[in-house]
CSV table of C-alpha atoms in Angstrom, one decimal:
chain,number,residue,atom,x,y,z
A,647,UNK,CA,27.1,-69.1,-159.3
A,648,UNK,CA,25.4,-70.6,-162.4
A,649,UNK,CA,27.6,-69.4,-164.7
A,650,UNK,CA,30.8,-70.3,-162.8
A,651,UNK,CA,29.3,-74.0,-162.3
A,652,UNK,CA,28.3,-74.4,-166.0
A,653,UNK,CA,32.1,-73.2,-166.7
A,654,UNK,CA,33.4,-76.2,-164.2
A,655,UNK,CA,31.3,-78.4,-165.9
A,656,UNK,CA,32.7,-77.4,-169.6
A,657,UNK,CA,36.2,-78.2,-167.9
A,658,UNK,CA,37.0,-74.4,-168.5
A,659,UNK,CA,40.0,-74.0,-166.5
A,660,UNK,CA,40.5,-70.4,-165.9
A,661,UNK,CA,40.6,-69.7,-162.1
A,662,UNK,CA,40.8,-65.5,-162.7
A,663,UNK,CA,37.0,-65.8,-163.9
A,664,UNK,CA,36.1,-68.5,-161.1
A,665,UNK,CA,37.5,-66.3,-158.8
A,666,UNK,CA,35.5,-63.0,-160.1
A,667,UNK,CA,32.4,-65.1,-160.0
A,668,UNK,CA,32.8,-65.8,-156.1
A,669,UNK,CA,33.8,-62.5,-155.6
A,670,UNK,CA,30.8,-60.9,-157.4
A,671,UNK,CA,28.2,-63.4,-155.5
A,672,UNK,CA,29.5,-62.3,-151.9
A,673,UNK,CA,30.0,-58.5,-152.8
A,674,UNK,CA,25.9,-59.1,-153.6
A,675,UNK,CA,25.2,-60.9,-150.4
A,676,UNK,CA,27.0,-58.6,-148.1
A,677,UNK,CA,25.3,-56.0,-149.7
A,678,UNK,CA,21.9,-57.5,-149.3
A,679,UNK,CA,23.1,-58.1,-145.6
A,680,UNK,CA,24.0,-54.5,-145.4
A,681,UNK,CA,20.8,-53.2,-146.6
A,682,UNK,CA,18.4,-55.4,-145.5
A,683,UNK,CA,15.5,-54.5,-142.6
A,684,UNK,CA,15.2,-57.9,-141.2
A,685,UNK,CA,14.9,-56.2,-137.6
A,686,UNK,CA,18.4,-57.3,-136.5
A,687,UNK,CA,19.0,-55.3,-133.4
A,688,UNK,CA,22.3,-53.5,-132.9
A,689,UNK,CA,24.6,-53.5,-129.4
A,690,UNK,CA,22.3,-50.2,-128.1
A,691,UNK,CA,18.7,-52.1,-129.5
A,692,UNK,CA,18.4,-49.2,-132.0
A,693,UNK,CA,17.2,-51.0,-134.9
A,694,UNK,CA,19.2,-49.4,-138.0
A,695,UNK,CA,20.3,-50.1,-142.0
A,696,UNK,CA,22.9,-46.9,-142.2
A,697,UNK,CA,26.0,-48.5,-142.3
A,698,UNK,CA,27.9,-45.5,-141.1
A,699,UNK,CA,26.4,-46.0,-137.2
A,700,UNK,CA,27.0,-49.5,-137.2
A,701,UNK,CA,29.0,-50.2,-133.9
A,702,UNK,CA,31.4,-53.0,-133.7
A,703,UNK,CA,31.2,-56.9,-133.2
A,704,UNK,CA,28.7,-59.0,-135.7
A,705,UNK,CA,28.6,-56.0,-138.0
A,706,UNK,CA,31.4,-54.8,-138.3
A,707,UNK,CA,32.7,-57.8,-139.5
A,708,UNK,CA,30.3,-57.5,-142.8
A,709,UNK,CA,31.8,-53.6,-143.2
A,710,UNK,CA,35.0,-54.7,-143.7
A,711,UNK,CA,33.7,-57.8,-145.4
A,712,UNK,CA,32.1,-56.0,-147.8
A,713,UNK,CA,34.8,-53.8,-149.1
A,714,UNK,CA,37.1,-56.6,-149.6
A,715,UNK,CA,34.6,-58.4,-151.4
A,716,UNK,CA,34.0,-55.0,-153.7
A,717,UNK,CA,37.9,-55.0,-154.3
A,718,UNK,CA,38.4,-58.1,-155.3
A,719,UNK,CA,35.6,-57.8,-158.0
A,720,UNK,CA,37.1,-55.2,-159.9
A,721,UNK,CA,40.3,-56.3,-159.4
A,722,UNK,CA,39.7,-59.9,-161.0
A,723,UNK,CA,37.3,-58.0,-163.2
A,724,UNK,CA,40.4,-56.2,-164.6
A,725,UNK,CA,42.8,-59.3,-164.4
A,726,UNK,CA,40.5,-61.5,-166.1
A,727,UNK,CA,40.2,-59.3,-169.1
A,728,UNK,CA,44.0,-58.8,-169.5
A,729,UNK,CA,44.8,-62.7,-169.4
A,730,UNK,CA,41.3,-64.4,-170.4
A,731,UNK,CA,42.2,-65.7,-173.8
A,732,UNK,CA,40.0,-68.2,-175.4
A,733,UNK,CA,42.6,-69.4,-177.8
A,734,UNK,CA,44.4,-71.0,-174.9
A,735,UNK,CA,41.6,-73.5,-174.3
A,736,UNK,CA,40.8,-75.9,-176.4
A,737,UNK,CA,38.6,-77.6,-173.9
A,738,UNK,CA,36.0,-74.9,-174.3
A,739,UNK,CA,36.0,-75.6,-178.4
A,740,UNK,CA,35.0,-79.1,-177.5
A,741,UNK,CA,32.4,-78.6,-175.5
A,742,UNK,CA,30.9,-75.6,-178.1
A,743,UNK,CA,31.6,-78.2,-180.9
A,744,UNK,CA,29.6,-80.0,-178.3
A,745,UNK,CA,26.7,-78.2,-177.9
A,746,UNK,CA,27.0,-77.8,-182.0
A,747,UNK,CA,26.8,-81.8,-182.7
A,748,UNK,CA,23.6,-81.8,-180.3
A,749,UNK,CA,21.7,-78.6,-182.2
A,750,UNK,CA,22.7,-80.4,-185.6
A,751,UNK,CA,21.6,-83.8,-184.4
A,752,UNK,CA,18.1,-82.5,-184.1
A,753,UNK,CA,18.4,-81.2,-187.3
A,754,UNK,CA,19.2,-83.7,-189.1
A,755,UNK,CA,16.5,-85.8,-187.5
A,756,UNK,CA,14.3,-83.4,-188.7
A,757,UNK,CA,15.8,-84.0,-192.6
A,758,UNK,CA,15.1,-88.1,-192.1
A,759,UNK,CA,11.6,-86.7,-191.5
A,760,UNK,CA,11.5,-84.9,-194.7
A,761,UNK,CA,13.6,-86.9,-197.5
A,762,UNK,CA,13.8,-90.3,-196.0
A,763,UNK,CA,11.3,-91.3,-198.8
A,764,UNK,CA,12.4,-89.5,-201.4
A,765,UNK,CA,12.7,-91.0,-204.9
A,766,UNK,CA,15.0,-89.6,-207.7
A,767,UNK,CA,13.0,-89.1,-210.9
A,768,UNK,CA,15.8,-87.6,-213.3
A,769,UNK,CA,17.1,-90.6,-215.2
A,770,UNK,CA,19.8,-90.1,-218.2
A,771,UNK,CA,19.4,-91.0,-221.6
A,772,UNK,CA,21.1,-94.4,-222.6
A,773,UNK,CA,25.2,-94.4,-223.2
A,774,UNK,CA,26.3,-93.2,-226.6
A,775,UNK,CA,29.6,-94.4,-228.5
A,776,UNK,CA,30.5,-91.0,-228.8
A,777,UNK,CA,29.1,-87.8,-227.5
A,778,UNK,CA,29.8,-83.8,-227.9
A,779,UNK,CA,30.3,-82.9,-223.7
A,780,UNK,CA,33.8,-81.9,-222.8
A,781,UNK,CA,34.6,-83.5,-219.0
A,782,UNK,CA,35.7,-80.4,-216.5
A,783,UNK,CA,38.7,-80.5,-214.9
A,784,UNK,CA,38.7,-81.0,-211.2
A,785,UNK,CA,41.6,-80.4,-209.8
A,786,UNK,CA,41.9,-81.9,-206.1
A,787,UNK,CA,44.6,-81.5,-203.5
A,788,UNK,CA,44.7,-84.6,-201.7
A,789,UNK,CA,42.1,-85.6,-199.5
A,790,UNK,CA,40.0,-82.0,-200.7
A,791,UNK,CA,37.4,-83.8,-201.8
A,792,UNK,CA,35.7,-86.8,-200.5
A,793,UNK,CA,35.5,-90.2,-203.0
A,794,UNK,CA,31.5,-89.9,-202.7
A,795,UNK,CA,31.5,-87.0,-205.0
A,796,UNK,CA,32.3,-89.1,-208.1
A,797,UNK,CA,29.0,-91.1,-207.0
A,798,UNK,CA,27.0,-87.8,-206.4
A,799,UNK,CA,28.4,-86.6,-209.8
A,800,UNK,CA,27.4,-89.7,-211.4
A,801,UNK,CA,24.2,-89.3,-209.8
A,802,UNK,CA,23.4,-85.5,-211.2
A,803,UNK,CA,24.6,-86.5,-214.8
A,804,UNK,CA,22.8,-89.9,-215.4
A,805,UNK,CA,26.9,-91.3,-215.8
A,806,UNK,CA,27.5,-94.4,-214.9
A,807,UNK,CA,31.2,-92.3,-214.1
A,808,UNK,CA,30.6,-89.0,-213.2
A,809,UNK,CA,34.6,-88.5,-212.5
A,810,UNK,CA,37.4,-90.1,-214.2
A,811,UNK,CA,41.3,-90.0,-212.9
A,812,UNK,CA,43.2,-88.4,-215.0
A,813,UNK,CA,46.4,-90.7,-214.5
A,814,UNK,CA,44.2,-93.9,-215.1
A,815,UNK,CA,44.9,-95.4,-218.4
A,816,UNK,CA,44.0,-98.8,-220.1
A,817,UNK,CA,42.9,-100.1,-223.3
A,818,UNK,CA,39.9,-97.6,-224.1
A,819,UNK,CA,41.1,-95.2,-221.8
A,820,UNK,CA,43.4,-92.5,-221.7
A,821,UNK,CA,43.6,-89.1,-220.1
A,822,UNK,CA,39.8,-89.2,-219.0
A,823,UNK,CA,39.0,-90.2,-222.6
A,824,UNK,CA,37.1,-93.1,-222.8
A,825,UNK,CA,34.2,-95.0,-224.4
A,826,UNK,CA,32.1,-93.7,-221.4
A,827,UNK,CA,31.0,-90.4,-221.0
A,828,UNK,CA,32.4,-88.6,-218.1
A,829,UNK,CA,31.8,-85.4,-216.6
A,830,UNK,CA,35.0,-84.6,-214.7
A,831,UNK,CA,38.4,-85.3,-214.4
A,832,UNK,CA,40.3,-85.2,-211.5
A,833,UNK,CA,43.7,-84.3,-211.6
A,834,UNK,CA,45.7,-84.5,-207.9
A,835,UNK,CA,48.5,-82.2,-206.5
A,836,UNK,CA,51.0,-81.5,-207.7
A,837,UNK,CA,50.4,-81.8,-211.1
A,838,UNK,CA,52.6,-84.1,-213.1
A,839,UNK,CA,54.3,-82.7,-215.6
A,840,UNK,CA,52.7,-83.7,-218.9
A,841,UNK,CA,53.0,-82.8,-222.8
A,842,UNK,CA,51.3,-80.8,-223.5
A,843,UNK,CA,49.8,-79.6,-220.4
A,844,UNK,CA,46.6,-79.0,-219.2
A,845,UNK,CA,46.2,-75.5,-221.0
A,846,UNK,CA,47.2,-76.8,-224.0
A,847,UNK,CA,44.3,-79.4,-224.0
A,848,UNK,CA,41.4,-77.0,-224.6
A,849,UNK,CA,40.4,-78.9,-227.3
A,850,UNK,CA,39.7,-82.1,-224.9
A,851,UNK,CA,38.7,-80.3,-221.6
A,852,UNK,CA,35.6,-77.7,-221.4
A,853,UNK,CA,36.8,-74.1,-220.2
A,854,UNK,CA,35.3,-74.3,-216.8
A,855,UNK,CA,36.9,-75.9,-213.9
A,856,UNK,CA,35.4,-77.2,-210.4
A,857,UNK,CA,38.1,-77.0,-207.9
A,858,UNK,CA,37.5,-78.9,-204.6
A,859,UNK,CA,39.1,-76.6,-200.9
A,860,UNK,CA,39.4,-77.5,-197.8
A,861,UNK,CA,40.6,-75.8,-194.6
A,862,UNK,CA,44.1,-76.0,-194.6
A,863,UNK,CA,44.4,-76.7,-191.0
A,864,UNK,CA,42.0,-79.8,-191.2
A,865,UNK,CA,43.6,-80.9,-194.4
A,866,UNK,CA,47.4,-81.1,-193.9
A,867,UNK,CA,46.8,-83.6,-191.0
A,868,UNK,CA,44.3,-85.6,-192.8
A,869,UNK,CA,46.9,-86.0,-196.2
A,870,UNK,CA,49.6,-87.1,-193.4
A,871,UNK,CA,47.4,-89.6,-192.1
A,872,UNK,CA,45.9,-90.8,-195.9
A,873,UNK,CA,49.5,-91.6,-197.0
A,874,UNK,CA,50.6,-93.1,-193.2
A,875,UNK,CA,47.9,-95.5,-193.9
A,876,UNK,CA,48.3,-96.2,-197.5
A,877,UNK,CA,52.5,-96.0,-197.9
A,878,UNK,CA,53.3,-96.9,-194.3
A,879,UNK,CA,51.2,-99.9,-192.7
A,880,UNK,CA,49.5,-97.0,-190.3
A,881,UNK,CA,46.3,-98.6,-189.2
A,882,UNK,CA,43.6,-96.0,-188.1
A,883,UNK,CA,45.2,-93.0,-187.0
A,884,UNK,CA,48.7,-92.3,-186.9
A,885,UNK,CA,50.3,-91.2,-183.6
A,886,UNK,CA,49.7,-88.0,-182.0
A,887,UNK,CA,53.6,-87.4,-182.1
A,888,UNK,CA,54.5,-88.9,-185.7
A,889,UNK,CA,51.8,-85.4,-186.6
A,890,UNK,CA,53.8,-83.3,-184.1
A,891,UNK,CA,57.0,-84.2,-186.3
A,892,UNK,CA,55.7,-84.1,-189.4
A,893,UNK,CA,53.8,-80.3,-188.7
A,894,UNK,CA,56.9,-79.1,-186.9
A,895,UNK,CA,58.8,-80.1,-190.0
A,896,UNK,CA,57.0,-79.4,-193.2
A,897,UNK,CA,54.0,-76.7,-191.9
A,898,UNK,CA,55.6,-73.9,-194.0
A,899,UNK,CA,56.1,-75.8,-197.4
A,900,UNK,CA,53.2,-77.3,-197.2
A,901,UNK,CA,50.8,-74.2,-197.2
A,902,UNK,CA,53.8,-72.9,-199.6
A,903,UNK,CA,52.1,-75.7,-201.8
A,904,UNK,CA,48.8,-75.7,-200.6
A,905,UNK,CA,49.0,-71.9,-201.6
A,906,UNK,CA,50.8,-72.7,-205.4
A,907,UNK,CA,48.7,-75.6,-206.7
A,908,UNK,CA,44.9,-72.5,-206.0
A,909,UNK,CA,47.0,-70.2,-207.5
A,910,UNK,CA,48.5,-72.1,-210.6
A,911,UNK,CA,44.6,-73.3,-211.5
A,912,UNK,CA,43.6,-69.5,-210.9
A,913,UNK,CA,46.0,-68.4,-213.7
A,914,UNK,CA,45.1,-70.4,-216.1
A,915,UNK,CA,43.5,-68.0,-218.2
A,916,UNK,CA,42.3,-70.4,-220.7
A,917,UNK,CA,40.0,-71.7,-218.1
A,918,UNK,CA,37.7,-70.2,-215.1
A,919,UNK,CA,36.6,-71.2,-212.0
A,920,UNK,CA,33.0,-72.3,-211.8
A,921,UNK,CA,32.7,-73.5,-208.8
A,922,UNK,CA,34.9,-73.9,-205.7
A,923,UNK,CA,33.3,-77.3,-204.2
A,924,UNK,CA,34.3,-76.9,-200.4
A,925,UNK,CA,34.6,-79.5,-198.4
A,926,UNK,CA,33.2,-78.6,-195.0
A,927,UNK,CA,29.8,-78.2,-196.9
A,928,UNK,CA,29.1,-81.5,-198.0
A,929,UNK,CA,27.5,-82.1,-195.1
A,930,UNK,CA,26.3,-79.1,-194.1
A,931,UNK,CA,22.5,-79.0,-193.7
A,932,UNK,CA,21.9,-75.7,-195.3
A,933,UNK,CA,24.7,-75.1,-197.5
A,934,UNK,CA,25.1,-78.9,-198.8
A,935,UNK,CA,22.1,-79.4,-201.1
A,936,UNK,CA,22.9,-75.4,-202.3
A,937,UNK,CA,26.5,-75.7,-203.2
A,938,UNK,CA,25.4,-79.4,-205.2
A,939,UNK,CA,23.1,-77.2,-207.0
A,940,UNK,CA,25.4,-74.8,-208.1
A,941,UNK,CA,27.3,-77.9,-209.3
A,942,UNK,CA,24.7,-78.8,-211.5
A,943,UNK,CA,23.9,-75.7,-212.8
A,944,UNK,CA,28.1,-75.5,-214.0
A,945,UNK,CA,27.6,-79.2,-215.7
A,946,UNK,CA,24.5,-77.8,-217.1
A,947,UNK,CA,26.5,-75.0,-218.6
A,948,UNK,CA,28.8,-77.2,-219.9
A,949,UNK,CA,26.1,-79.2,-221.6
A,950,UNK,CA,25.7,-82.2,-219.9
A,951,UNK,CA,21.7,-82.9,-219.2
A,952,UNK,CA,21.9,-82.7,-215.2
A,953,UNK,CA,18.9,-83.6,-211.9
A,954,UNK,CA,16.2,-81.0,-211.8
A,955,UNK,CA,16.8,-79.0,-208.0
A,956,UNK,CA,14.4,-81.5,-205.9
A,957,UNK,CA,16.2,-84.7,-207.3
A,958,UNK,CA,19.6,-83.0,-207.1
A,959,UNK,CA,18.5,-82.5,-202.5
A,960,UNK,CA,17.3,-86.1,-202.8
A,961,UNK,CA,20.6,-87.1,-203.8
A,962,UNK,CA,22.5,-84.9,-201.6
A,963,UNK,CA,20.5,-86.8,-199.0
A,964,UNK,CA,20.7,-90.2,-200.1
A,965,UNK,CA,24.7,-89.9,-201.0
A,966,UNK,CA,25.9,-87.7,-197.6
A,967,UNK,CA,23.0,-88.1,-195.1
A,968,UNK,CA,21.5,-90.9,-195.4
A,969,UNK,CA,24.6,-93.4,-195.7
A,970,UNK,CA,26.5,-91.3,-193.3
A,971,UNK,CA,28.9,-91.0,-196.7
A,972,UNK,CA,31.7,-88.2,-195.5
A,973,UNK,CA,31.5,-90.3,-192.3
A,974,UNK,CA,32.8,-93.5,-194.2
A,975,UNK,CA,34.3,-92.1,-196.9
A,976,UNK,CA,37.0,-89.7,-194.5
A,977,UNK,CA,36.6,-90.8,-190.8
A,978,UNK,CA,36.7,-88.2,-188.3
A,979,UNK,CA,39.9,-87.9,-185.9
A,980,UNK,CA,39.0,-90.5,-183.5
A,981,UNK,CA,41.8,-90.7,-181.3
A,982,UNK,CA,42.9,-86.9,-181.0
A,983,UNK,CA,41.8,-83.6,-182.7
A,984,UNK,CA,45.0,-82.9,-184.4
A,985,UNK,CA,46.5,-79.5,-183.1
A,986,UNK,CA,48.7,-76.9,-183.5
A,987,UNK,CA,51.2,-74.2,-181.4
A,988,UNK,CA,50.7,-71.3,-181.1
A,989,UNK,CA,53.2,-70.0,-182.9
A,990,UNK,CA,51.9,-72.4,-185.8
A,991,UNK,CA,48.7,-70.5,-185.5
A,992,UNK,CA,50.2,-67.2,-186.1
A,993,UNK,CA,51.4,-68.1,-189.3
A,994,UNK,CA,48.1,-70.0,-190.4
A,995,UNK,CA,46.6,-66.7,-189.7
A,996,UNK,CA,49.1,-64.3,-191.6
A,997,UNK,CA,49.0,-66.4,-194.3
A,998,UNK,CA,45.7,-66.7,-194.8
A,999,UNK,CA,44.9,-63.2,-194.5
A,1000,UNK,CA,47.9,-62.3,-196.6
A,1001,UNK,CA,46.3,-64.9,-199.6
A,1002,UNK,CA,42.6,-63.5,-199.2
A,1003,UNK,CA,44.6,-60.1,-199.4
A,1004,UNK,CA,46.2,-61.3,-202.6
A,1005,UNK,CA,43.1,-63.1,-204.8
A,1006,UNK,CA,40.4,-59.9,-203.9
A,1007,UNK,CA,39.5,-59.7,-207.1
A,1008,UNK,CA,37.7,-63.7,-206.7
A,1009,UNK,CA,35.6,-63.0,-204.0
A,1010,UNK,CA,34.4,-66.7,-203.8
A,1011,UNK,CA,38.0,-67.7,-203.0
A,1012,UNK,CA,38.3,-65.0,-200.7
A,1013,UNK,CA,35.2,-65.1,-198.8
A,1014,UNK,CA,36.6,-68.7,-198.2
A,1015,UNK,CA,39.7,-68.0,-197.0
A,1016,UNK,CA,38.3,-65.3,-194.6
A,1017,UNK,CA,36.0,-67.9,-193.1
A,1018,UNK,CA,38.6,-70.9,-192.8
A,1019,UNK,CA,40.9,-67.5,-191.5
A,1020,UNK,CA,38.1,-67.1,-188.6
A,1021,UNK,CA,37.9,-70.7,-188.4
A,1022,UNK,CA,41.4,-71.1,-187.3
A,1023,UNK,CA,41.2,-67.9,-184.7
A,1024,UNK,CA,38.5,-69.3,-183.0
A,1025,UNK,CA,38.8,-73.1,-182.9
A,1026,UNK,CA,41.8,-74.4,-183.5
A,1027,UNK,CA,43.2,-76.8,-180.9
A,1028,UNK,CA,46.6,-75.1,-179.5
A,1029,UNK,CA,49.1,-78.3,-179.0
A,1030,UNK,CA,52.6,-78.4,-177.5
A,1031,UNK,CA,55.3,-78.8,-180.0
A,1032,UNK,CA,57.4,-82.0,-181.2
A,1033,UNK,CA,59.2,-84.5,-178.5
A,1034,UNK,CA,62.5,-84.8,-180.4
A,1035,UNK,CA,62.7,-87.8,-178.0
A,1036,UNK,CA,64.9,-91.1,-178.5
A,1037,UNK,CA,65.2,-94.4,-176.4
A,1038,UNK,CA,69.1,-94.2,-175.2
A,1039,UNK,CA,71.4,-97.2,-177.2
């Protein structure tokens, strides 16, 4: 009875396991009815628990009761576990995200409590007019990686830039070549053609690359909604419908895309991957400070003087804690939780299985794609597809 009222409460609408419930809590009380020497008399005043010499009348009644109750249980046992499919609600993600937010709300309590008063001790030797570092590459498909990261950069390097665009150009600066020091140098899908291109500029560009990822399913509506807002007035988030058209429209090319612009950095075999910088674990608790680290260790292999490990948590916490950065930098889908049919989530799935299939041989890119793969199966919010619907002239 609990169970089924913590399921109500969740707004779990499933009425096969409702139904089981009930059924299960009277087949146990008709039982304990059954069985029970309370010293109810029977219609001779023989005082009996076999249920095979009960008479007619009161208890009779519970017999019959009784086997109904016993049939329906293992009927809507075996009903509920040929058409109980968690996919189908999306209200029960929410409330587990739910229950998620609260469990990570303590814990990041508990981080206030340790780093609130942290202090960053690495500081960077002053600029020089020229220096010896090669910037990385980072390439970035929109909206992969959060603006804070050029400030965390920054921060782990001593830079007063720690990322430079690549298509920014002015008087003392061209191509991520300045008179500052920089220690990446982000370069957004698709790539624009350019001569030479990027493997022909070896001589300008260290031979490790840090390529930001993000969930394809969170990022295609997020890079609808940046360009809504930037090329399109869009204030906020964009309509719940104006996604549906765009998704229903454009899903396939652009994973198609998503897909090409991992795989064309991959290839490069002038350069390697040193670090795939995910998105989802910026603010992570555990994973955050760890995959900055490993950050810091690939500029440190590059030769830039980087953080020691505690100042590089310290400014983890002071960049993406502390100043609620991803928060501010990307707001969170305030109006709706952008979804996806069914059918969409078939082919998220297939194709995401059929990539991590493909790059086995890079187990960090795989072991992602496996986890946003899982991701997808078990929280993705199932949506009805676009209303192709116009106002009549």
């Amino acid at each position: 009875a609990k169970r089924a009222w913590r399921l109500l409460e969740q707004g779990r609408d499933f009425p096969l396991v409702g139904v089981h419930d009930i059924a299960l809590l009277y087949f146990v009380q008709m039982r304990r009815r059954a069985t029970s020497k309370d010293g109810r008399s029977k219609p001779d005043g023989k005082d009996s628990t076999d249920l095979t010499n009960v008479g007619k009348n009161h208890d009779a009644w519970h017999t019959r009761a009784l086997c109904c109750a016993t049939t329906a249980f293992f009927v809507c046992s075996v009903l509920t576990f040929l058409f109980w499919h968690r996919e189908d609600l999306p209200e029960a993600t929410r409330a587990s995200e739910a229950n998620k937010y609260e469990g990570n709300h303590v814990e990041i309590t508990s981080i206030h409590g340790k780093m609130e008063n942290c202090t960053v001790s690495f500081t960077k030797n002053s600029e020089l007019s020229s220096w010896a570092t090669k910037p990385l590459w980072l390439p970035t498909y929109p909206t992969s990686n959060p603006n804070l990261a050029k400030s965390v950069i920054g921060a782990i390097t001593g830079l007063s830039i720690g990322a430079k665009s690549y298509y920014a150009q002015s008087k003392h600066l061209k191509r991520c070549r300045g008179a500052d020091e920089t220690a990446t140098c982000e370069i957004v899908h698709p790539i624009v053609a350019c001569n030479p291109p990027p493997e022909k500029k070896t001589d300008l560009f260290h031979s490790s690359i840090i390529v930001p990822i993000r969930n394809p399913a969170t990022v295609f509506p997020a890079y609808y909604n940046h360009k809504a807002n930037k090329y399109h007035g869009v204030k906020g988030q964009a309509e719940e419908n104006s996604w549906r058209e765009f998704r229903d429209s454009f899903l396939t090319s652009l994973f198609a895309e998503w897909r090409k612009f991992l795989l064309t950095w991959k290839s490069m075999k002038v350069y390697d991957i040193g670090l795939y910088l995910q998105y989802e674990e910026w603010s992570d608790l555990e994973k955050g400070p760890f995959m900055l680290e490993k950050m810091a260790n690939v500029l440190r292999n590059a030769n830039f003087t980087v953080a020691n490990q505690a100042d590089v948590q310290c400014i983890w916490y002071q960049h993406v804690i502390n100043s609620d950065g991803i928060a501010k930098d990307q707001p969170a889908f305030t109006d709706y939780i952008p979804g996806y049919t069914k059918e969409h989530r078939t082919f998220l799935l297939d194709k995401l299985k059929a990539f991590a299939e493909e790059v086995v041989d890079d187990t960090d890119l795989a072991s992602i794609l496996h986890e946003y793969h899982d991701d997808i199966r078990d929280n993705l919010r199932i949506d009805k597809a676009w209303d192709n619907l116009t106002m009549p002239e």
